[in-house]
GROMACS .gro file of C-alpha atoms in nm:
model
  405
    1UNK     CA    1   0.000   0.000   0.000
    2UNK     CA    2   0.138   0.341  -0.097
    3UNK     CA    3   0.201   0.613   0.160
    4UNK     CA    4  -0.060   0.830  -0.009
    5UNK     CA    5  -0.329   0.562   0.019
    6UNK     CA    6  -0.234   0.488   0.382
    7UNK     CA    7  -0.268   0.857   0.467
    8UNK     CA    8  -0.605   0.870   0.291
    9UNK     CA    9  -0.732   0.584   0.507
   10UNK     CA   10  -0.586   0.741   0.823
   11UNK     CA   11  -0.766   1.067   0.744
   12UNK     CA   12  -1.087   0.871   0.684
   13UNK     CA   13  -1.052   0.702   1.023
   14UNK     CA   14  -1.011   1.040   1.192
   15UNK     CA   15  -1.312   1.182   1.009
   16UNK     CA   16  -1.527   0.891   1.128
   17UNK     CA   17  -1.400   0.926   1.487
   18UNK     CA   18  -1.490   1.296   1.489
   19UNK     CA   19  -1.844   1.182   1.411
   20UNK     CA   20  -1.840   0.971   1.727
   21UNK     CA   21  -1.826   0.633   1.556
   22UNK     CA   22  -1.645   0.341   1.724
   23UNK     CA   23  -1.347   0.177   1.553
   24UNK     CA   24  -1.540  -0.144   1.482
   25UNK     CA   25  -1.804   0.051   1.288
   26UNK     CA   26  -1.534   0.248   1.105
   27UNK     CA   27  -1.359  -0.072   0.992
   28UNK     CA   28  -1.689  -0.205   0.857
   29UNK     CA   29  -1.752   0.116   0.663
   30UNK     CA   30  -1.401   0.124   0.514
   31UNK     CA   31  -1.443  -0.225   0.365
   32UNK     CA   32  -1.630  -0.058   0.080
   33UNK     CA   33  -1.308   0.114  -0.035
   34UNK     CA   34  -1.022  -0.093   0.109
   35UNK     CA   35  -0.913  -0.449   0.185
   36UNK     CA   36  -0.898  -0.587   0.539
   37UNK     CA   37  -0.515  -0.575   0.525
   38UNK     CA   38  -0.515  -0.209   0.423
   39UNK     CA   39  -0.768  -0.121   0.693
   40UNK     CA   40  -0.566  -0.302   0.960
   41UNK     CA   41  -0.244  -0.124   0.855
   42UNK     CA   42  -0.416   0.215   0.855
   43UNK     CA   43  -0.570   0.145   1.197
   44UNK     CA   44  -0.229   0.059   1.341
   45UNK     CA   45  -0.075   0.373   1.192
   46UNK     CA   46  -0.354   0.591   1.332
   47UNK     CA   47  -0.323   0.433   1.679
   48UNK     CA   48   0.053   0.496   1.668
   49UNK     CA   49  -0.009   0.865   1.596
   50UNK     CA   50  -0.260   0.887   1.880
   51UNK     CA   51  -0.025   0.703   2.116
   52UNK     CA   52   0.249   0.955   2.037
   53UNK     CA   53   0.022   1.234   2.160
   54UNK     CA   54  -0.085   1.042   2.470
   55UNK     CA   55   0.273   0.944   2.558
   56UNK     CA   56   0.397   1.302   2.546
   57UNK     CA   57   0.681   1.365   2.790
   58UNK     CA   58   0.521   1.692   2.901
   59UNK     CA   59   0.212   1.543   3.064
   60UNK     CA   60   0.086   1.266   3.288
   61UNK     CA   61  -0.265   1.150   3.208
   62UNK     CA   62  -0.522   0.945   3.395
   63UNK     CA   63  -0.799   0.808   3.172
   64UNK     CA   64  -1.012   0.496   3.136
   65UNK     CA   65  -0.850   0.326   2.835
   66UNK     CA   66  -1.152   0.101   2.785
   67UNK     CA   67  -1.371   0.406   2.724
   68UNK     CA   68  -1.115   0.610   2.535
   69UNK     CA   69  -1.071   0.622   2.159
   70UNK     CA   70  -0.879   0.927   2.044
   71UNK     CA   71  -1.023   1.111   1.746
   72UNK     CA   72  -0.743   1.370   1.736
   73UNK     CA   73  -0.413   1.312   1.558
   74UNK     CA   74  -0.257   1.655   1.607
   75UNK     CA   75  -0.286   2.019   1.499
   76UNK     CA   76  -0.333   2.141   1.145
   77UNK     CA   77  -0.033   2.245   0.935
   78UNK     CA   78  -0.242   2.518   0.772
   79UNK     CA   79  -0.060   2.847   0.833
   80UNK     CA   80  -0.398   3.020   0.874
   81UNK     CA   81  -0.522   2.778   1.140
   82UNK     CA   82  -0.579   2.928   1.484
   83UNK     CA   83  -0.303   2.711   1.631
   84UNK     CA   84  -0.040   2.815   1.378
   85UNK     CA   85  -0.135   3.181   1.419
   86UNK     CA   86  -0.109   3.144   1.797
   87UNK     CA   87   0.246   3.009   1.769
   88UNK     CA   88   0.343   3.318   1.569
   89UNK     CA   89   0.198   3.545   1.838
   90UNK     CA   90   0.395   3.358   2.106
   91UNK     CA   91   0.720   3.372   1.909
   92UNK     CA   92   0.693   3.749   1.874
   93UNK     CA   93   0.577   3.846   2.224
   94UNK     CA   94   0.752   4.169   2.324
   95UNK     CA   95   0.780   4.087   2.693
   96UNK     CA   96   0.909   3.732   2.657
   97UNK     CA   97   0.929   3.566   2.314
   98UNK     CA   98   0.868   3.192   2.322
   99UNK     CA   99   1.144   2.960   2.206
  100UNK     CA  100   1.081   2.668   1.970
  101UNK     CA  101   1.132   2.428   2.261
  102UNK     CA  102   0.868   2.606   2.470
  103UNK     CA  103   0.621   2.595   2.180
  104UNK     CA  104   0.688   2.224   2.123
  105UNK     CA  105   0.616   2.158   2.490
  106UNK     CA  106   0.292   2.359   2.470
  107UNK     CA  107   0.197   2.174   2.152
  108UNK     CA  108   0.238   1.833   2.318
  109UNK     CA  109   0.055   1.920   2.639
  110UNK     CA  110  -0.238   2.097   2.470
  111UNK     CA  111  -0.279   1.819   2.211
  112UNK     CA  112  -0.312   1.571   2.496
  113UNK     CA  113  -0.601   1.772   2.639
  114UNK     CA  114  -0.770   1.817   2.299
  115UNK     CA  115  -0.743   1.443   2.231
  116UNK     CA  116  -0.968   1.381   2.532
  117UNK     CA  117  -1.239   1.632   2.437
  118UNK     CA  118  -1.569   1.521   2.288
  119UNK     CA  119  -1.544   1.476   1.907
  120UNK     CA  120  -1.693   1.805   1.782
  121UNK     CA  121  -1.863   1.648   1.481
  122UNK     CA  122  -2.005   1.351   1.670
  123UNK     CA  123  -2.349   1.237   1.556
  124UNK     CA  124  -2.433   1.111   1.904
  125UNK     CA  125  -2.461   1.321   2.220
  126UNK     CA  126  -2.141   1.333   2.421
  127UNK     CA  127  -2.055   1.523   2.739
  128UNK     CA  128  -1.691   1.511   2.852
  129UNK     CA  129  -1.565   1.646   3.185
  130UNK     CA  130  -1.196   1.666   3.266
  131UNK     CA  131  -0.941   1.841   3.483
  132UNK     CA  132  -0.598   1.985   3.403
  133UNK     CA  133  -0.352   2.030   3.690
  134UNK     CA  134  -0.069   2.281   3.666
  135UNK     CA  135   0.180   2.447   3.896
  136UNK     CA  136   0.101   2.788   4.045
  137UNK     CA  137   0.164   3.065   3.790
  138UNK     CA  138   0.312   2.811   3.550
  139UNK     CA  139   0.134   2.895   3.227
  140UNK     CA  140  -0.208   2.732   3.260
  141UNK     CA  141  -0.359   3.021   3.062
  142UNK     CA  142  -0.116   2.953   2.777
  143UNK     CA  143  -0.222   2.590   2.781
  144UNK     CA  144  -0.593   2.661   2.755
  145UNK     CA  145  -0.527   2.925   2.488
  146UNK     CA  146  -0.362   2.648   2.287
  147UNK     CA  147  -0.647   2.406   2.364
  148UNK     CA  148  -0.900   2.665   2.247
  149UNK     CA  149  -0.711   2.733   1.923
  150UNK     CA  150  -0.688   2.363   1.838
  151UNK     CA  151  -1.048   2.292   1.942
  152UNK     CA  152  -1.192   2.562   1.715
  153UNK     CA  153  -0.968   2.441   1.432
  154UNK     CA  154  -1.142   2.104   1.470
  155UNK     CA  155  -1.493   2.248   1.465
  156UNK     CA  156  -1.592   2.371   1.813
  157UNK     CA  157  -1.839   2.658   1.766
  158UNK     CA  158  -1.870   2.806   2.116
  159UNK     CA  159  -1.596   2.867   2.371
  160UNK     CA  160  -1.699   2.976   2.722
  161UNK     CA  161  -1.419   3.075   2.959
  162UNK     CA  162  -1.506   3.110   3.329
  163UNK     CA  163  -1.237   3.352   3.444
  164UNK     CA  164  -1.241   3.399   3.819
  165UNK     CA  165  -1.472   3.591   4.050
  166UNK     CA  166  -1.344   3.946   4.000
  167UNK     CA  167  -1.364   4.197   3.718
  168UNK     CA  168  -0.989   4.239   3.695
  169UNK     CA  169  -0.930   3.863   3.655
  170UNK     CA  170  -1.195   3.842   3.386
  171UNK     CA  171  -1.043   4.142   3.210
  172UNK     CA  172  -0.692   3.994   3.220
  173UNK     CA  173  -0.812   3.669   3.066
  174UNK     CA  174  -1.022   3.849   2.805
  175UNK     CA  175  -0.724   4.065   2.704
  176UNK     CA  176  -0.495   3.763   2.681
  177UNK     CA  177  -0.735   3.565   2.463
  178UNK     CA  178  -0.807   3.873   2.252
  179UNK     CA  179  -0.437   3.910   2.175
  180UNK     CA  180  -0.365   3.541   2.117
  181UNK     CA  181  -0.686   3.402   1.964
  182UNK     CA  182  -0.909   3.684   1.836
  183UNK     CA  183  -0.678   3.944   1.679
  184UNK     CA  184  -0.480   3.705   1.455
  185UNK     CA  185  -0.806   3.603   1.280
  186UNK     CA  186  -1.079   3.847   1.380
  187UNK     CA  187  -1.310   3.758   1.092
  188UNK     CA  188  -1.348   3.406   1.231
  189UNK     CA  189  -1.453   3.504   1.585
  190UNK     CA  190  -1.763   3.662   1.736
  191UNK     CA  191  -1.694   3.797   2.086
  192UNK     CA  192  -1.984   3.863   2.323
  193UNK     CA  193  -1.764   4.012   2.597
  194UNK     CA  194  -1.516   4.299   2.577
  195UNK     CA  195  -1.163   4.394   2.680
  196UNK     CA  196  -1.294   4.631   2.943
  197UNK     CA  197  -1.339   4.611   3.320
  198UNK     CA  198  -1.714   4.643   3.261
  199UNK     CA  199  -1.709   4.425   2.951
  200UNK     CA  200  -1.869   4.117   3.107
  201UNK     CA  201  -2.170   3.950   2.946
  202UNK     CA  202  -2.470   4.184   2.935
  203UNK     CA  203  -2.836   4.089   2.940
  204UNK     CA  204  -2.898   4.266   2.609
  205UNK     CA  205  -2.677   4.144   2.326
  206UNK     CA  206  -2.625   4.278   1.975
  207UNK     CA  207  -2.671   3.931   1.829
  208UNK     CA  208  -2.924   3.654   1.898
  209UNK     CA  209  -2.816   3.311   2.018
  210UNK     CA  210  -2.944   3.147   1.700
  211UNK     CA  211  -2.739   3.380   1.484
  212UNK     CA  212  -2.420   3.367   1.693
  213UNK     CA  213  -2.422   2.990   1.742
  214UNK     CA  214  -2.584   2.879   1.418
  215UNK     CA  215  -2.328   3.010   1.170
  216UNK     CA  216  -2.138   2.766   0.953
  217UNK     CA  217  -1.803   2.948   0.982
  218UNK     CA  218  -1.599   3.068   1.277
  219UNK     CA  219  -1.675   3.045   1.647
  220UNK     CA  220  -1.811   3.251   1.936
  221UNK     CA  221  -1.599   3.343   2.240
  222UNK     CA  222  -1.743   3.443   2.579
  223UNK     CA  223  -1.527   3.525   2.883
  224UNK     CA  224  -1.743   3.531   3.196
  225UNK     CA  225  -1.691   3.624   3.557
  226UNK     CA  226  -1.806   3.356   3.803
  227UNK     CA  227  -2.097   3.563   3.921
  228UNK     CA  228  -2.450   3.436   3.967
  229UNK     CA  229  -2.616   3.727   3.783
  230UNK     CA  230  -2.373   3.708   3.489
  231UNK     CA  231  -2.418   3.333   3.450
  232UNK     CA  232  -2.795   3.368   3.482
  233UNK     CA  233  -2.796   3.624   3.200
  234UNK     CA  234  -2.585   3.399   2.982
  235UNK     CA  235  -2.815   3.103   3.043
  236UNK     CA  236  -3.115   3.319   2.957
  237UNK     CA  237  -2.947   3.418   2.629
  238UNK     CA  238  -2.872   3.053   2.550
  239UNK     CA  239  -3.234   2.959   2.619
  240UNK     CA  240  -3.335   3.162   2.312
  241UNK     CA  241  -3.144   2.924   2.082
  242UNK     CA  242  -3.338   2.648   1.909
  243UNK     CA  243  -3.263   2.281   1.976
  244UNK     CA  244  -3.133   2.248   1.621
  245UNK     CA  245  -2.889   2.535   1.672
  246UNK     CA  246  -2.756   2.385   1.995
  247UNK     CA  247  -2.732   2.041   1.834
  248UNK     CA  248  -2.505   2.181   1.563
  249UNK     CA  249  -2.294   2.382   1.810
  250UNK     CA  250  -2.023   2.180   1.988
  251UNK     CA  251  -1.924   2.380   2.296
  252UNK     CA  252  -1.608   2.399   2.504
  253UNK     CA  253  -1.621   2.532   2.862
  254UNK     CA  254  -1.287   2.627   3.018
  255UNK     CA  255  -1.313   2.678   3.395
  256UNK     CA  256  -1.007   2.868   3.515
  257UNK     CA  257  -0.931   2.810   3.885
  258UNK     CA  258  -1.208   2.551   3.882
  259UNK     CA  259  -1.177   2.483   4.256
  260UNK     CA  260  -1.298   2.838   4.326
  261UNK     CA  261  -1.674   2.902   4.335
  262UNK     CA  262  -1.755   2.632   4.077
  263UNK     CA  263  -1.771   2.342   4.322
  264UNK     CA  264  -2.105   2.273   4.487
  265UNK     CA  265  -2.085   2.313   4.865
  266UNK     CA  266  -2.444   2.213   4.943
  267UNK     CA  267  -2.605   1.870   4.940
  268UNK     CA  268  -2.552   1.774   4.575
  269UNK     CA  269  -2.885   1.601   4.523
  270UNK     CA  270  -3.091   1.875   4.687
  271UNK     CA  271  -2.982   2.235   4.638
  272UNK     CA  272  -2.658   2.308   4.451
  273UNK     CA  273  -2.500   2.648   4.504
  274UNK     CA  274  -2.599   2.915   4.253
  275UNK     CA  275  -2.278   2.934   4.048
  276UNK     CA  276  -2.244   2.556   4.035
  277UNK     CA  277  -2.607   2.526   3.925
  278UNK     CA  278  -2.563   2.784   3.646
  279UNK     CA  279  -2.254   2.605   3.514
  280UNK     CA  280  -2.442   2.274   3.514
  281UNK     CA  281  -2.726   2.434   3.319
  282UNK     CA  282  -2.484   2.564   3.055
  283UNK     CA  283  -2.341   2.215   3.012
  284UNK     CA  284  -2.682   2.046   2.994
  285UNK     CA  285  -2.794   2.264   2.702
  286UNK     CA  286  -2.545   2.122   2.452
  287UNK     CA  287  -2.552   1.767   2.308
  288UNK     CA  288  -2.177   1.795   2.231
  289UNK     CA  289  -2.000   1.958   2.524
  290UNK     CA  290  -1.655   1.946   2.683
  291UNK     CA  291  -1.596   2.093   3.029
  292UNK     CA  292  -1.229   2.132   3.128
  293UNK     CA  293  -1.130   2.267   3.467
  294UNK     CA  294  -0.786   2.419   3.526
  295UNK     CA  295  -0.636   2.445   3.873
  296UNK     CA  296  -0.318   2.419   4.076
  297UNK     CA  297  -0.512   2.296   4.382
  298UNK     CA  298  -0.736   2.009   4.269
  299UNK     CA  299  -0.847   1.871   4.605
  300UNK     CA  300  -1.198   2.015   4.596
  301UNK     CA  301  -1.252   1.897   4.238
  302UNK     CA  302  -1.159   1.533   4.291
  303UNK     CA  303  -1.374   1.518   4.606
  304UNK     CA  304  -1.691   1.614   4.418
  305UNK     CA  305  -1.954   1.342   4.456
  306UNK     CA  306  -1.902   1.129   4.144
  307UNK     CA  307  -2.244   0.966   4.185
  308UNK     CA  308  -2.418   1.294   4.096
  309UNK     CA  309  -2.421   1.258   3.719
  310UNK     CA  310  -2.464   1.622   3.618
  311UNK     CA  311  -2.213   1.767   3.866
  312UNK     CA  312  -1.862   1.877   3.765
  313UNK     CA  313  -1.663   1.573   3.876
  314UNK     CA  314  -1.383   1.513   3.616
  315UNK     CA  315  -1.511   1.169   3.521
  316UNK     CA  316  -1.335   1.138   3.185
  317UNK     CA  317  -0.975   1.245   3.230
  318UNK     CA  318  -0.711   1.408   3.447
  319UNK     CA  319  -0.406   1.569   3.286
  320UNK     CA  320  -0.111   1.680   3.500
  321UNK     CA  321   0.118   1.930   3.329
  322UNK     CA  322   0.492   1.911   3.385
  323UNK     CA  323   0.687   2.211   3.511
  324UNK     CA  324   0.750   2.451   3.225
  325UNK     CA  325   1.100   2.544   3.117
  326UNK     CA  326   1.250   2.804   3.351
  327UNK     CA  327   0.977   2.771   3.617
  328UNK     CA  328   1.070   2.886   3.968
  329UNK     CA  329   0.832   2.769   4.239
  330UNK     CA  330   0.844   2.694   4.610
  331UNK     CA  331   1.069   2.389   4.569
  332UNK     CA  332   1.322   2.582   4.363
  333UNK     CA  333   1.309   2.872   4.608
  334UNK     CA  334   1.311   2.697   4.946
  335UNK     CA  335   1.426   2.344   4.861
  336UNK     CA  336   1.275   2.007   4.935
  337UNK     CA  337   1.352   1.734   5.188
  338UNK     CA  338   1.452   1.392   5.058
  339UNK     CA  339   1.107   1.232   5.087
  340UNK     CA  340   1.106   1.099   4.732
  341UNK     CA  341   1.345   0.885   4.525
  342UNK     CA  342   1.445   1.202   4.342
  343UNK     CA  343   1.620   1.313   4.660
  344UNK     CA  344   1.650   1.651   4.819
  345UNK     CA  345   1.662   1.989   4.650
  346UNK     CA  346   1.882   2.254   4.804
  347UNK     CA  347   1.694   2.564   4.698
  348UNK     CA  348   1.818   2.912   4.625
  349UNK     CA  349   2.030   3.105   4.881
  350UNK     CA  350   1.748   3.333   4.990
  351UNK     CA  351   1.733   3.238   5.360
  352UNK     CA  352   2.007   3.318   5.611
  353UNK     CA  353   1.997   3.169   5.958
  354UNK     CA  354   2.099   3.415   6.232
  355UNK     CA  355   2.285   3.244   6.518
  356UNK     CA  356   2.147   3.287   6.869
  357UNK     CA  357   2.464   3.463   6.983
  358UNK     CA  358   2.418   3.748   6.735
  359UNK     CA  359   2.310   4.082   6.878
  360UNK     CA  360   1.942   4.159   6.827
  361UNK     CA  361   1.879   4.431   6.571
  362UNK     CA  362   1.719   4.647   6.840
  363UNK     CA  363   2.059   4.697   7.007
  364UNK     CA  364   2.239   4.836   6.705
  365UNK     CA  365   2.405   5.175   6.737
  366UNK     CA  366   2.132   5.438   6.763
  367UNK     CA  367   2.352   5.686   6.578
  368UNK     CA  368   2.356   5.483   6.259
  369UNK     CA  369   2.127   5.619   5.985
  370UNK     CA  370   1.795   5.448   5.948
  371UNK     CA  371   1.687   5.269   5.634
  372UNK     CA  372   1.313   5.213   5.606
  373UNK     CA  373   1.105   5.006   5.369
  374UNK     CA  374   0.740   5.109   5.368
  375UNK     CA  375   0.439   4.921   5.244
  376UNK     CA  376   0.136   5.148   5.224
  377UNK     CA  377  -0.194   4.965   5.260
  378UNK     CA  378  -0.473   5.165   5.098
  379UNK     CA  379  -0.841   5.086   5.070
  380UNK     CA  380  -1.114   5.253   4.871
  381UNK     CA  381  -1.372   5.447   5.072
  382UNK     CA  382  -1.158   5.408   5.384
  383UNK     CA  383  -1.244   5.686   5.632
  384UNK     CA  384  -0.978   5.595   5.887
  385UNK     CA  385  -0.620   5.726   5.866
  386UNK     CA  386  -0.402   5.521   5.637
  387UNK     CA  387  -0.191   5.266   5.824
  388UNK     CA  388   0.177   5.242   5.738
  389UNK     CA  389   0.390   4.943   5.831
  390UNK     CA  390   0.753   5.054   5.844
  391UNK     CA  391   1.046   4.815   5.852
  392UNK     CA  392   1.317   4.979   6.059
  393UNK     CA  393   1.648   4.803   5.998
  394UNK     CA  394   1.753   4.880   6.356
  395UNK     CA  395   1.432   4.831   6.544
  396UNK     CA  396   1.217   4.584   6.356
  397UNK     CA  397   0.853   4.639   6.257
  398UNK     CA  398   0.673   4.949   6.378
  399UNK     CA  399   0.316   5.057   6.317
  400UNK     CA  400   0.236   5.426   6.267
  401UNK     CA  401  -0.069   5.620   6.155
  402UNK     CA  402  -0.094   5.898   5.906
  403UNK     CA  403  -0.312   6.050   5.641
  404UNK     CA  404  -0.317   5.908   5.290
  405UNK     CA  405  -0.119   6.095   5.029
   0.00000   0.00000   0.00000
């Protein structure tokens, strides 16, 4: 069998998997155009490609192999694809341009996540819920930017990003996605939220749900604050869409800091908390839906009651991201005891132990000039005098009062 014919059959297998068909059904369908030997060879080649993504050195994945058949073989080579445009943005960032090695690592880790999403062109209903674990301030936003770009390249029509509980966090995420996903290909994206502190989802929209979600080209991006009123308004807007529109609109929900506010803290079967209930309602509206939580502290997420079917327990996959290149966290800063086979880690020389026989700082020569470091704590609408905490090198911490300046 020629390489060209093998690739044709591999592409056919992927196309069938994106429609939600099992491999046994795909093999039966391919018998109309290929021999059993050709089909078997193409199946093995496709599985090898999928295994390469799953075995990426940048991630550790927990998934039920008996339920898992990857439909995704990797990102598009099209220079106008969202993924390829994103890599160009990253390479030319003014603050910190990404190296080829960093982009390769992001490619591997994000492809692993995308491979576990629901096939966007599936002909059967499919709801996938997963969780991505990353180190604190380690680039989780970059990872879900890459996941979004690859997901919309494959046919996802709606991307909902739940971006924290505060306006500033929502704004930061909106601005980041605007720069990396929207601007490089603005004609392909409808945004219902704005790069503005007051740019959250509004009750009155310039476009109807049927029009925004029912288009054949492009996708719709919504970046929401985890606020009950905002999520209620978004659900009300979605309720205007017809069943046919929602059926043809595969949706991806990215829940940033998913352990915050999203988790139900009431009795799950009785009265879920408001934000949790609104998120569940968003998910239940779409026949093809993928919910992916991102967090550095996953304890609340994995302790969600798995027996409650429509809750946010990550039933389908867990992906643990490796430390990114150049990452400096608590272990690198303070070290680590030898509690693992990897051994101890010394840490950076940022802590100096002062022997007991050293003179206390309070007894230093009073004639020496003072050096003070001040942290001014200010609050809006604060009627009391501003409190200053001054670090006196000779005398330690002192608290003084004064008027704000």
